[in-house]
JSON list of C-alpha atoms in Angstrom, two decimals:
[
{"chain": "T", "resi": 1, "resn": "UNK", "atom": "CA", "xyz": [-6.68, -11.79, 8.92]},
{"chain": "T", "resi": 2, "resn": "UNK", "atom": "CA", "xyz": [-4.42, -9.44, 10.65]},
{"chain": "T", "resi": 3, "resn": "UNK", "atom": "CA", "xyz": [-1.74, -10.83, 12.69]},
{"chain": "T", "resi": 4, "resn": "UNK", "atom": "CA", "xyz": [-1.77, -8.43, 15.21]},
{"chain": "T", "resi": 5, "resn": "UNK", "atom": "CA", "xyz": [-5.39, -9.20, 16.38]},
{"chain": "T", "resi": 6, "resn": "UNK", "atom": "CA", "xyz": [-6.28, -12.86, 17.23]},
{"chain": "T", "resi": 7, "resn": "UNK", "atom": "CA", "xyz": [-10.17, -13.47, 16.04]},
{"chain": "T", "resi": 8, "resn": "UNK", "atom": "CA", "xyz": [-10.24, -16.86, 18.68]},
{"chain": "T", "resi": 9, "resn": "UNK", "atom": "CA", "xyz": [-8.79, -18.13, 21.28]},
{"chain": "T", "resi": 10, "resn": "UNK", "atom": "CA", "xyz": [-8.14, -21.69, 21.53]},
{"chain": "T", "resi": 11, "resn": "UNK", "atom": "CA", "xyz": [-10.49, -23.14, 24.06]},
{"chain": "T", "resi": 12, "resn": "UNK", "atom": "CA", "xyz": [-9.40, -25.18, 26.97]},
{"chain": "T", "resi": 13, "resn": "UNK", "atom": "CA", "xyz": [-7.90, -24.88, 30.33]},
{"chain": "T", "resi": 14, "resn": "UNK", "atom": "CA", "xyz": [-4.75, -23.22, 30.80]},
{"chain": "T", "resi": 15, "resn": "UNK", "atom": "CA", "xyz": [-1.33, -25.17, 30.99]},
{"chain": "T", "resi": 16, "resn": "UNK", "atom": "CA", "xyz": [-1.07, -26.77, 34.44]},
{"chain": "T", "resi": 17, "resn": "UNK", "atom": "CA", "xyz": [2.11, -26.91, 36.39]},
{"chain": "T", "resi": 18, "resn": "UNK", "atom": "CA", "xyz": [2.18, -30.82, 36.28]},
{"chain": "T", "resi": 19, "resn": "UNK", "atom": "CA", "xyz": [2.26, -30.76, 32.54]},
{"chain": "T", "resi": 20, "resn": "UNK", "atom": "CA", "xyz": [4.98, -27.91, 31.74]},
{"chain": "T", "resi": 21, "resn": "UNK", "atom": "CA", "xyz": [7.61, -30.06, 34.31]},
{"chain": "T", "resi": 22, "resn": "UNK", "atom": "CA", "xyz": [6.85, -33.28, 32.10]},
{"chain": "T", "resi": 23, "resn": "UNK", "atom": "CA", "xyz": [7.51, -30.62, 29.16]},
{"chain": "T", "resi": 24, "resn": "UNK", "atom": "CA", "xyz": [10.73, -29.53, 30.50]},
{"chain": "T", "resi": 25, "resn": "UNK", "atom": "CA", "xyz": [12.04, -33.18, 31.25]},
{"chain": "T", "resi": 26, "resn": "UNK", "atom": "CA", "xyz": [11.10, -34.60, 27.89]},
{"chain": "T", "resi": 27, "resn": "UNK", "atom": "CA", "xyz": [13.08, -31.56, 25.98]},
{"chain": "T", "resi": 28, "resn": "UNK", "atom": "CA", "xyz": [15.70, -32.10, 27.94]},
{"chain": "T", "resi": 29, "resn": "UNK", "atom": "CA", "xyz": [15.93, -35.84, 27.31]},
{"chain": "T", "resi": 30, "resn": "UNK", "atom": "CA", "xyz": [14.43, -36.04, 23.83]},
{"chain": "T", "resi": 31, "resn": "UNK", "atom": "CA", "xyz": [16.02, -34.88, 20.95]},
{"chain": "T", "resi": 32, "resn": "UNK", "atom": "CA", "xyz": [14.29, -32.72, 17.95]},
{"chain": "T", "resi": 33, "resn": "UNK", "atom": "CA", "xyz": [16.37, -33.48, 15.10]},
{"chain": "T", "resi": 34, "resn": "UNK", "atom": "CA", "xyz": [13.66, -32.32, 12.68]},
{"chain": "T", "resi": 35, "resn": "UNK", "atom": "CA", "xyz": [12.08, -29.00, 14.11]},
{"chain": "T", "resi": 36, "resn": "UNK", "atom": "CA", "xyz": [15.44, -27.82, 15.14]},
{"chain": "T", "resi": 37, "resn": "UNK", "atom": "CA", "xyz": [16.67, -28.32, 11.27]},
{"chain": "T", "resi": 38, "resn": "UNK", "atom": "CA", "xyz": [14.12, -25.13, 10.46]},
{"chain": "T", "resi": 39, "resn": "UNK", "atom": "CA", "xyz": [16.67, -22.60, 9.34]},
{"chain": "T", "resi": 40, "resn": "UNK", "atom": "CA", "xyz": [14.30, -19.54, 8.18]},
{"chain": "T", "resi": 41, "resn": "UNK", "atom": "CA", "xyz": [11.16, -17.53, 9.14]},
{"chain": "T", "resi": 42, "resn": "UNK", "atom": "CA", "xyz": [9.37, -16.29, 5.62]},
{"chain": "T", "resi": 43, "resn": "UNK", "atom": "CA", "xyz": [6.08, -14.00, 6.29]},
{"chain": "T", "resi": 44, "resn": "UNK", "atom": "CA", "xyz": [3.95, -14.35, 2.75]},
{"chain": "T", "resi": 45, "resn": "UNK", "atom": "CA", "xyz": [0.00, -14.37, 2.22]},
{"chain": "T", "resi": 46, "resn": "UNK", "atom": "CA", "xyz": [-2.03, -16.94, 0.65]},
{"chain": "T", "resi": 47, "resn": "UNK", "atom": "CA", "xyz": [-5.69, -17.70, -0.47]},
{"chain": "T", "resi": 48, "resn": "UNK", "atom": "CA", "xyz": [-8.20, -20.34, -0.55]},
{"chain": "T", "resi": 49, "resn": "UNK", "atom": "CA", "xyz": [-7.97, -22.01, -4.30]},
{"chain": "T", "resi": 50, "resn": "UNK", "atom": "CA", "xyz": [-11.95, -21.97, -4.69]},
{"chain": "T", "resi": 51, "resn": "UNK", "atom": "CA", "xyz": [-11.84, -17.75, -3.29]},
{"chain": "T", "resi": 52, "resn": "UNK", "atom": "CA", "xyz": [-9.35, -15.22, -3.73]},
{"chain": "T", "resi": 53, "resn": "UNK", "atom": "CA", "xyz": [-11.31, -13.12, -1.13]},
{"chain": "T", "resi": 54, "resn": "UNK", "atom": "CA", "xyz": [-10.40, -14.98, 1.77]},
{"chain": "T", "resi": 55, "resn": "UNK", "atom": "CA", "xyz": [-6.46, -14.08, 2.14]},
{"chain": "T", "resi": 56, "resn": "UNK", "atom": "CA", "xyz": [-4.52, -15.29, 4.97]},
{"chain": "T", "resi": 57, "resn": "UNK", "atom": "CA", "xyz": [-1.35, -13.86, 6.42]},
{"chain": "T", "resi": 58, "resn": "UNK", "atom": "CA", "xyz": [1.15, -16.86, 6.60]},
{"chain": "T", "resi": 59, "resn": "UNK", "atom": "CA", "xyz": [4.26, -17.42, 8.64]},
{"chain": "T", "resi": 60, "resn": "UNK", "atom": "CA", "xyz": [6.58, -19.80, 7.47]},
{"chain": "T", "resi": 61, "resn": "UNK", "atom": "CA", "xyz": [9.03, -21.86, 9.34]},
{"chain": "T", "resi": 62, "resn": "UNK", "atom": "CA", "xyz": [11.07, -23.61, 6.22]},
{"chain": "T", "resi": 63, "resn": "UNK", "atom": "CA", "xyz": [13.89, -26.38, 6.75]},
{"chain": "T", "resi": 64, "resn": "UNK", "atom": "CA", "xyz": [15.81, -27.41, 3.54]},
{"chain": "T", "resi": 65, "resn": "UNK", "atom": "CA", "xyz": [16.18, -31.09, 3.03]},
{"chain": "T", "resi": 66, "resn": "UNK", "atom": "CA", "xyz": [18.35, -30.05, -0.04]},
{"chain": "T", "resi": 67, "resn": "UNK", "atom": "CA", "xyz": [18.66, -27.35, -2.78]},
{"chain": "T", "resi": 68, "resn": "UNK", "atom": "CA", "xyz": [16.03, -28.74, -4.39]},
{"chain": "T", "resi": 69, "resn": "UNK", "atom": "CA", "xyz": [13.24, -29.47, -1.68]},
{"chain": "T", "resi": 70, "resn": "UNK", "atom": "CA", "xyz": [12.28, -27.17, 1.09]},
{"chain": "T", "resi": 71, "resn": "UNK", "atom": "CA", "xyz": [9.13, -27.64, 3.57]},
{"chain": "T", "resi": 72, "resn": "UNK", "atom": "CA", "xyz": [7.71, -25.03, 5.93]},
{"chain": "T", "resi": 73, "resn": "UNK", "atom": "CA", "xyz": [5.74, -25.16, 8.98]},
{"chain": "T", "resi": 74, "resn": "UNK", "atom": "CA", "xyz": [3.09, -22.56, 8.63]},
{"chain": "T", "resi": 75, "resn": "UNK", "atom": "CA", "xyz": [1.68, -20.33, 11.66]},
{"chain": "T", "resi": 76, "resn": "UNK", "atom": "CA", "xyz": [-0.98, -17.68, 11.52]},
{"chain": "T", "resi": 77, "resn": "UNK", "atom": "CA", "xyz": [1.75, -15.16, 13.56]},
{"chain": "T", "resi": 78, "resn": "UNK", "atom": "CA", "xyz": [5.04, -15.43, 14.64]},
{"chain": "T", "resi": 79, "resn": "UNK", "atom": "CA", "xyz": [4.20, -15.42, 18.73]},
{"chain": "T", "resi": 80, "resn": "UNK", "atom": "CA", "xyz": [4.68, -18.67, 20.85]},
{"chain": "T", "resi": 81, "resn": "UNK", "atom": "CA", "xyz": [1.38, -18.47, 21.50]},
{"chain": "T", "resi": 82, "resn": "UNK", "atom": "CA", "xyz": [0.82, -18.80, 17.23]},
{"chain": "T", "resi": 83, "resn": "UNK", "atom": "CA", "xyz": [-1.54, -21.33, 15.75]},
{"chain": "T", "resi": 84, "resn": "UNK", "atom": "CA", "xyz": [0.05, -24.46, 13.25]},
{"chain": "T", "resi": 85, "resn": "UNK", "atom": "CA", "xyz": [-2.67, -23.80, 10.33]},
{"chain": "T", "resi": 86, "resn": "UNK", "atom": "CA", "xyz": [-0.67, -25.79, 7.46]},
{"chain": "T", "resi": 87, "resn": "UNK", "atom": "CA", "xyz": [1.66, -26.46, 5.64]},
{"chain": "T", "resi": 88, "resn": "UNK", "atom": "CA", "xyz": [4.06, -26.67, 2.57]},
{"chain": "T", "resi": 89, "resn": "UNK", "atom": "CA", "xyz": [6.36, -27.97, 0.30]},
{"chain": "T", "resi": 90, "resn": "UNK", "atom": "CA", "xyz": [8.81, -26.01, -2.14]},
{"chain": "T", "resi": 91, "resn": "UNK", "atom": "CA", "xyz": [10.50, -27.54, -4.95]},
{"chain": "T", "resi": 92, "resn": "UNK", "atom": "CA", "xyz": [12.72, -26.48, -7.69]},
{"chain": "T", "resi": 93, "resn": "UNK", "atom": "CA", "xyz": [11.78, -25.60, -11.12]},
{"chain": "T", "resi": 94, "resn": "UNK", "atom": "CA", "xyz": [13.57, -28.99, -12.23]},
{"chain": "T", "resi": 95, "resn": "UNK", "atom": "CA", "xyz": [11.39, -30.73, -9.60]},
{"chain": "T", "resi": 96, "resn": "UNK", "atom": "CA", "xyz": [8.04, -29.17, -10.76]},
{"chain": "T", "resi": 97, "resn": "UNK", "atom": "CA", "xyz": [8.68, -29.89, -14.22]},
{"chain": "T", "resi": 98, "resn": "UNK", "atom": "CA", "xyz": [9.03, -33.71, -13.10]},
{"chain": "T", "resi": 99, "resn": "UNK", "atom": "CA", "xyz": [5.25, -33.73, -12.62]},
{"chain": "T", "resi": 100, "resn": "UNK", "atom": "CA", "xyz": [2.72, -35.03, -13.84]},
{"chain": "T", "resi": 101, "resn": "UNK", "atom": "CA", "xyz": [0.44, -32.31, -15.34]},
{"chain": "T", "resi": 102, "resn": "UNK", "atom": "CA", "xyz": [-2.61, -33.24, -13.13]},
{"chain": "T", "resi": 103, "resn": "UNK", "atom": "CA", "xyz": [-0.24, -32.61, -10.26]},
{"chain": "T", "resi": 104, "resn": "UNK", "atom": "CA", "xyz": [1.08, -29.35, -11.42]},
{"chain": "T", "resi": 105, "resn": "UNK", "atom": "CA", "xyz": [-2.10, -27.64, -11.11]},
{"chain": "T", "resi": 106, "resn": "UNK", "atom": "CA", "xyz": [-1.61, -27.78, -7.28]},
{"chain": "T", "resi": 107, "resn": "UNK", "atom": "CA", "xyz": [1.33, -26.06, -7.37]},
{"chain": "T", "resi": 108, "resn": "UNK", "atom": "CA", "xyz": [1.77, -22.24, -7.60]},
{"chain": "T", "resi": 109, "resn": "UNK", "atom": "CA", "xyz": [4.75, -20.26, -8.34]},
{"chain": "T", "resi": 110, "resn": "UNK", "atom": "CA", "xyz": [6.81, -17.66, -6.44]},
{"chain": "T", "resi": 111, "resn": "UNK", "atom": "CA", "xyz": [7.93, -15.59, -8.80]},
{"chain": "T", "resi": 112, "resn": "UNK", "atom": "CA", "xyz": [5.18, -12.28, -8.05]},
{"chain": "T", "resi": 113, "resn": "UNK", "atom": "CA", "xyz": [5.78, -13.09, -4.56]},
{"chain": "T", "resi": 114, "resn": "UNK", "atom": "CA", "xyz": [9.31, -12.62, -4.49]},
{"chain": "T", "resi": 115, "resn": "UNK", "atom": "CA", "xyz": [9.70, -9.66, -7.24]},
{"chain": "T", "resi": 116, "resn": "UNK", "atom": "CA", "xyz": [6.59, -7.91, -5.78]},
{"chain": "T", "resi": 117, "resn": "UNK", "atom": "CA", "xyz": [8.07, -7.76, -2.09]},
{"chain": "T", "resi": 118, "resn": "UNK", "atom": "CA", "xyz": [5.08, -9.36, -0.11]},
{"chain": "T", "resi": 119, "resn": "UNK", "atom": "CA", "xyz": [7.03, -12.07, 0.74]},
{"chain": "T", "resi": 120, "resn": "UNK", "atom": "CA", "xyz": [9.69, -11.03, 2.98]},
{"chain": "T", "resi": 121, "resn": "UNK", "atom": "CA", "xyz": [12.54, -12.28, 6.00]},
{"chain": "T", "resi": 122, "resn": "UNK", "atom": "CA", "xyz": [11.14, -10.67, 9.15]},
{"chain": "T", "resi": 123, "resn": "UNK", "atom": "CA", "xyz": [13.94, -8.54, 10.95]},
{"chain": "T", "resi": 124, "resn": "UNK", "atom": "CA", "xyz": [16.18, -10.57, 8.53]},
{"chain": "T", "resi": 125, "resn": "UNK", "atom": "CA", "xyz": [18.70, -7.58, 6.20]},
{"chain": "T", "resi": 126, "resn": "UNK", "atom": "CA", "xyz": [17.79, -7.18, 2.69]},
{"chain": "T", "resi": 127, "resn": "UNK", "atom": "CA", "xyz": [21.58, -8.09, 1.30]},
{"chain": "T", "resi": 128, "resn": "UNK", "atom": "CA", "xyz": [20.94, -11.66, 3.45]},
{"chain": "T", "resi": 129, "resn": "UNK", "atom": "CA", "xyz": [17.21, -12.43, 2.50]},
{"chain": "T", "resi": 130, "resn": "UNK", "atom": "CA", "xyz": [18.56, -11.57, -1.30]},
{"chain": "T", "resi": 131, "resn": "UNK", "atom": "CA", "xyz": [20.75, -14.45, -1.42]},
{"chain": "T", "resi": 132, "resn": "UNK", "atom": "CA", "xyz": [17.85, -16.85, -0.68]},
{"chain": "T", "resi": 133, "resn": "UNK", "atom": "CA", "xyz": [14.64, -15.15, -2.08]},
{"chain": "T", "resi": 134, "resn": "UNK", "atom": "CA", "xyz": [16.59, -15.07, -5.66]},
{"chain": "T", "resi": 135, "resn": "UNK", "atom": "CA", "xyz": [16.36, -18.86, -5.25]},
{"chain": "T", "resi": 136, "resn": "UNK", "atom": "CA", "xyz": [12.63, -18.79, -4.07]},
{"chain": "T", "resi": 137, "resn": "UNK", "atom": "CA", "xyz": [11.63, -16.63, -6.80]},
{"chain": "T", "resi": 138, "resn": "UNK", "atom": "CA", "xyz": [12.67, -19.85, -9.17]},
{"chain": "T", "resi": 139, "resn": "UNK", "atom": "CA", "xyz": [10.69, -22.54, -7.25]},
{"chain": "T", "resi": 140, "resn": "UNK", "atom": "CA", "xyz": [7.10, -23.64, -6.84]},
{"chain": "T", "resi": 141, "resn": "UNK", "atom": "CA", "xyz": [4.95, -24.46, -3.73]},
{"chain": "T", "resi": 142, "resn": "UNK", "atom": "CA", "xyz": [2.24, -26.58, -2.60]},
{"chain": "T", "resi": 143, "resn": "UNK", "atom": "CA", "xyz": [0.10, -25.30, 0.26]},
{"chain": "T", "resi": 144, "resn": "UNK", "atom": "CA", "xyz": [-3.01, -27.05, 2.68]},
{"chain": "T", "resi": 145, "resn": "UNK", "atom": "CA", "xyz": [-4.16, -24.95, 5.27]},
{"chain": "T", "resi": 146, "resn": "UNK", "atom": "CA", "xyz": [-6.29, -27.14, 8.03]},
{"chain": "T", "resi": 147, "resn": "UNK", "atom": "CA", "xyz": [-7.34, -24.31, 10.35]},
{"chain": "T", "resi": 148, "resn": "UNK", "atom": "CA", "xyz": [-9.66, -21.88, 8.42]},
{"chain": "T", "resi": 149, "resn": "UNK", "atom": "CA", "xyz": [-8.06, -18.93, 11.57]},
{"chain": "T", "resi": 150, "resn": "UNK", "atom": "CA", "xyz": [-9.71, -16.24, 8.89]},
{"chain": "T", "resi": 151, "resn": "UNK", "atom": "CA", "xyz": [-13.71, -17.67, 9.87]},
{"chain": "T", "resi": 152, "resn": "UNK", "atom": "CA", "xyz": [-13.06, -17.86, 12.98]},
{"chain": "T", "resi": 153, "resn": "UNK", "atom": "CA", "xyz": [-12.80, -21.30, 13.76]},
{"chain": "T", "resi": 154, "resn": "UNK", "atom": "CA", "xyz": [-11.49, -22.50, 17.31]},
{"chain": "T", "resi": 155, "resn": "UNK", "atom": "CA", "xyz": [-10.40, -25.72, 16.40]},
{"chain": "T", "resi": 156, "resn": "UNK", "atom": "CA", "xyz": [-9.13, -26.96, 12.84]},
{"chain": "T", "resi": 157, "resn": "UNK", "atom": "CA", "xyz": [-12.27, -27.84, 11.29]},
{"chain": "T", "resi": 158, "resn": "UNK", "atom": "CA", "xyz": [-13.66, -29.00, 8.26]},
{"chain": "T", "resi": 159, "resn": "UNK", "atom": "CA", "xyz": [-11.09, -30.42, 5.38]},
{"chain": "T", "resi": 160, "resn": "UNK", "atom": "CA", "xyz": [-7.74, -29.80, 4.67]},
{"chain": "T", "resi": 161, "resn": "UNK", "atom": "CA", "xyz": [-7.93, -26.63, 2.05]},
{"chain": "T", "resi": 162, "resn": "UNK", "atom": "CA", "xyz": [-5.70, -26.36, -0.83]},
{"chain": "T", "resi": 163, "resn": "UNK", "atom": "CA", "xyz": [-4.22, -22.71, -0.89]},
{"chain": "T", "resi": 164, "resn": "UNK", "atom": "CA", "xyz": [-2.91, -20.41, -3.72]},
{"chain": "T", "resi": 165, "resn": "UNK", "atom": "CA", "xyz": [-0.23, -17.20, -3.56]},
{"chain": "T", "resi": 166, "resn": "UNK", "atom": "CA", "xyz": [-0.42, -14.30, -5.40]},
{"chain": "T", "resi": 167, "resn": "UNK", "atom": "CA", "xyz": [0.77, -13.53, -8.79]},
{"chain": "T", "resi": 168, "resn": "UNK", "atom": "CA", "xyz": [-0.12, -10.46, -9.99]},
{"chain": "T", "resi": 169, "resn": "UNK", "atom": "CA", "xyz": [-0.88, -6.69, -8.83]},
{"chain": "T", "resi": 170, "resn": "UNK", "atom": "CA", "xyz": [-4.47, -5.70, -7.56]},
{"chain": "T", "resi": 171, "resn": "UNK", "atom": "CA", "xyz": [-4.84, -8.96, -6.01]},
{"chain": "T", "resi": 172, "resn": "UNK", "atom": "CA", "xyz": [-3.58, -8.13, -2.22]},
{"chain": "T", "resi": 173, "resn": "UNK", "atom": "CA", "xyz": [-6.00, -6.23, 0.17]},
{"chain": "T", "resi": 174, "resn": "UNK", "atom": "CA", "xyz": [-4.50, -2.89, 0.83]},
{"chain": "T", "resi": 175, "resn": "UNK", "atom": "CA", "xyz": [-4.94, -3.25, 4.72]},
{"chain": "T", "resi": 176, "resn": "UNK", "atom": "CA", "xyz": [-3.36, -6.23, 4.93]},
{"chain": "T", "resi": 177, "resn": "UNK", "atom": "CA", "xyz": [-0.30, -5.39, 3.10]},
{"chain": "T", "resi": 178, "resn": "UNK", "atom": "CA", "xyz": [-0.08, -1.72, 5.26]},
{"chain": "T", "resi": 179, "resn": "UNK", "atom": "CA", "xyz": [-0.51, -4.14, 8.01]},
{"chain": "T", "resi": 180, "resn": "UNK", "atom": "CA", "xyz": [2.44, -5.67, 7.76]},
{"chain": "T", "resi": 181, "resn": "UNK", "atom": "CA", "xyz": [4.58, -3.19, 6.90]},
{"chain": "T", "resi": 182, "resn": "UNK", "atom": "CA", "xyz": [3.68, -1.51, 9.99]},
{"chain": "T", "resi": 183, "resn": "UNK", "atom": "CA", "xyz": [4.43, -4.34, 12.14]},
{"chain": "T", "resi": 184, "resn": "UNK", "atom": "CA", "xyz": [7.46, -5.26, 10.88]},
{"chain": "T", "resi": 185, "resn": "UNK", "atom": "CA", "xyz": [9.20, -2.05, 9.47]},
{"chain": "T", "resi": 186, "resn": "UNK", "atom": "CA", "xyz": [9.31, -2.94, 6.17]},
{"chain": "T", "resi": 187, "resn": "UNK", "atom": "CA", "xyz": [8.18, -1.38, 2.52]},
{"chain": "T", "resi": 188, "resn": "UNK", "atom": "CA", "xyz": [6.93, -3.80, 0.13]},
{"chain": "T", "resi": 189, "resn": "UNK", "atom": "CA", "xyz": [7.76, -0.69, -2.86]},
{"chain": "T", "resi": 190, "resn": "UNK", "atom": "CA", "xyz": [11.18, -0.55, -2.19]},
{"chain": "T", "resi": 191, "resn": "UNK", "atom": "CA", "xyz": [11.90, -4.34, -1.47]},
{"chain": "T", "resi": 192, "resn": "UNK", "atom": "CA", "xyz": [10.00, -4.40, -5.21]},
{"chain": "T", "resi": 193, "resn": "UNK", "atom": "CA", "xyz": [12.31, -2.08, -6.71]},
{"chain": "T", "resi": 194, "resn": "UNK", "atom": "CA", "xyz": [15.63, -3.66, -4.78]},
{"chain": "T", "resi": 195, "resn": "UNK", "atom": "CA", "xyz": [14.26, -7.25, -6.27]},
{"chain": "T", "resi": 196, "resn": "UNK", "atom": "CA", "xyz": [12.88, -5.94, -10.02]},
{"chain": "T", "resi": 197, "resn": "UNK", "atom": "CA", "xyz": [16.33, -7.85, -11.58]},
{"chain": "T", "resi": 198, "resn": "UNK", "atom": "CA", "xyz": [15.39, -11.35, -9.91]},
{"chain": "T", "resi": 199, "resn": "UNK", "atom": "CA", "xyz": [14.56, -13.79, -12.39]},
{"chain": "T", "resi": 200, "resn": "UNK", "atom": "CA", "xyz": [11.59, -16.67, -11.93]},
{"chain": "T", "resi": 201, "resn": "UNK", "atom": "CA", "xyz": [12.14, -19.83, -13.80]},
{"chain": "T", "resi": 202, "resn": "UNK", "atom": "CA", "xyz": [14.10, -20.80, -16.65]},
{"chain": "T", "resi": 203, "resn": "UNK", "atom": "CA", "xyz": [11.24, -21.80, -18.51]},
{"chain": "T", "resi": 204, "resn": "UNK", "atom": "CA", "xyz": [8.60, -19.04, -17.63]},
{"chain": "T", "resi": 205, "resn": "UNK", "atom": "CA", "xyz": [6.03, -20.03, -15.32]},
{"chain": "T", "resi": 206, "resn": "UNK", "atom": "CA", "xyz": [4.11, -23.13, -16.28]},
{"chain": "T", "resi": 207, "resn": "UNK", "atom": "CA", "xyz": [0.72, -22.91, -17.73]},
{"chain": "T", "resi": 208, "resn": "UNK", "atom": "CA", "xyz": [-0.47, -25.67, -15.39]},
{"chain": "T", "resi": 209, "resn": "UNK", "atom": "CA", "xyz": [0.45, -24.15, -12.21]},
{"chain": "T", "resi": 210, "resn": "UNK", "atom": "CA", "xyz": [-1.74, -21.81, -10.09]},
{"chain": "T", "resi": 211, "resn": "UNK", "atom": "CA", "xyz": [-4.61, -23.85, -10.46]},
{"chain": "T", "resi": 212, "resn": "UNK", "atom": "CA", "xyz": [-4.22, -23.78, -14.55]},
{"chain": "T", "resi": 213, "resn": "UNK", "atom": "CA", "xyz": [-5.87, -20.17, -14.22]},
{"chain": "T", "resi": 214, "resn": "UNK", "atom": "CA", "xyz": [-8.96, -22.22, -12.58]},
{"chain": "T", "resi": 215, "resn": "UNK", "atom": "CA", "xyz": [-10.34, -22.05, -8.99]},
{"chain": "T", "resi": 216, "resn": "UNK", "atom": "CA", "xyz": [-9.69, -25.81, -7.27]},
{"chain": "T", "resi": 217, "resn": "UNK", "atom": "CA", "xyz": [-11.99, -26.74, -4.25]},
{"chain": "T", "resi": 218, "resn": "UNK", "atom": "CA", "xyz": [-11.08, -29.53, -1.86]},
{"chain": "T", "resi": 219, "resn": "UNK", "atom": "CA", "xyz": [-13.83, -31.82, -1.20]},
{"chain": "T", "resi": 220, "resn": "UNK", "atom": "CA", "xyz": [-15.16, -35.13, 0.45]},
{"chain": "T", "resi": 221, "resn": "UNK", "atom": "CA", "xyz": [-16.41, -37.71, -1.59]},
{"chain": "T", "resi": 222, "resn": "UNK", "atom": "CA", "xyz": [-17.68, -41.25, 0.53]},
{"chain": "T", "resi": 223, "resn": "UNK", "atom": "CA", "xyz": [-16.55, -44.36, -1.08]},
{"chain": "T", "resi": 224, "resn": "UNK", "atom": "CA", "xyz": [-16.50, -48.04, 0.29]},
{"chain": "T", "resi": 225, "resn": "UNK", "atom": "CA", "xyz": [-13.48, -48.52, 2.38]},
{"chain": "T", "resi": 226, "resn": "UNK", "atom": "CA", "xyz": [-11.18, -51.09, 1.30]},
{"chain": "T", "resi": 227, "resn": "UNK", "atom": "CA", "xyz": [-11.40, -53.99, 3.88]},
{"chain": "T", "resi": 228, "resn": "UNK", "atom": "CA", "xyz": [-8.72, -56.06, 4.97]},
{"chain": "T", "resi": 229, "resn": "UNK", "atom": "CA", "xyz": [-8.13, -59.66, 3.03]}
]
């Protein structure tokens, strides 16, 4: 999906008056200790586990809880108007490796993402991003995305969907990478070349994350539900 064109629009009515005052009282009486922690907008791209062919442009609104442990809000563009379609969690390579393997397969690494350039600080200097992406190049992420935006769907149907992120060339549709270096000024060839000396982890990516090399589809299995004693 390109994030300059929207495929939907969300249906209902419009905003009414009545409801953006009660809007403007409650932020100015409430506080929003945990949205206003977010600290950094990352633009990446990921893909369904189960199908590589269905990429989605991601925007990332990441808060770190501490150097170890990171989660983002995740938006199909950066506009107010922008759609919450998941979300994730980043952890450190000393994290990950606390896993169980079973677990590890959900996890994918950010190494390619980083080094290659398609993960980038919109409108953020390349001297800045570098301090933080060289960190993000060592960790590992878990992604669900609830809204399938790239089928067209109004409303966040179906099941959560367990998403992947790149890791190696060929794998990124052409038009959606020229997309987004036209939109935000940016050229994923020379952020690759300023970023070729980054290092991923210690340890070399795990053989158990990405998906252990296999496609993973989420899915809905009925089962009795445990009643109350």
């Amino acid at each position: 999906m390109s994030g300059g064109q929207r495929l939907t629009d969300v249906p209902g009515e419009p905003t009414k008056t009545s409801t953006a005052l009660v809007e403007k009282a409650t932020a100015t009486i409430q506080g929003f200790g945990a949205v206003n922690k977010i600290h950094q907008h990352l633009c990446a791209f990921h893909f369904y586990a189960d199908d590589m062919t269905r990429q989605v442009e991601a925007h990332h609104y990441c808060a770190h809880q501490n150097e170890d442990f990171r989660q983002c809000l995740i938006y199909d563009r950066p506009d107010e108007d922008a759609r919450l379609i998941g979300l994730e969690y980043v952890v450190s390579e000393e994290l990950f490796l606390t896993l169980p393997d079973d677990e590890k397969r959900f996890w994918h690494s950010h190494e390619y993402e980083v080094k290659s350039g398609v993960l980038f600080m919109p409108g953020v200097p390349g001297p800045i991003q570098r301090q933080d992406l060289a960190k993000v190049c060592k960790t590992y992420g878990k992604v669900f995305h609830f809204w399938q935006v790239d089928a067209g769907d109004s409303l966040p149907l179906g099941l959560p969907q367990l998403m992947m992120a790149l890791t190696r060339d060929g794998q990124l549709y052409n038009h959606l990478a020229q997309d987004v270096e036209k939109r935000y000024g940016v050229s994923l060839e020379k952020e690759r070349e300023n970023r070729k000396d980054m290092k991923g982890p210690a340890q070399g990516i795990h053989p158990m994350a990405n998906g252990a090399g296999k496609g993973l589809q989420t899915v809905l299995r009925e089962v009795d539900c445990k009643a109350v004693d």
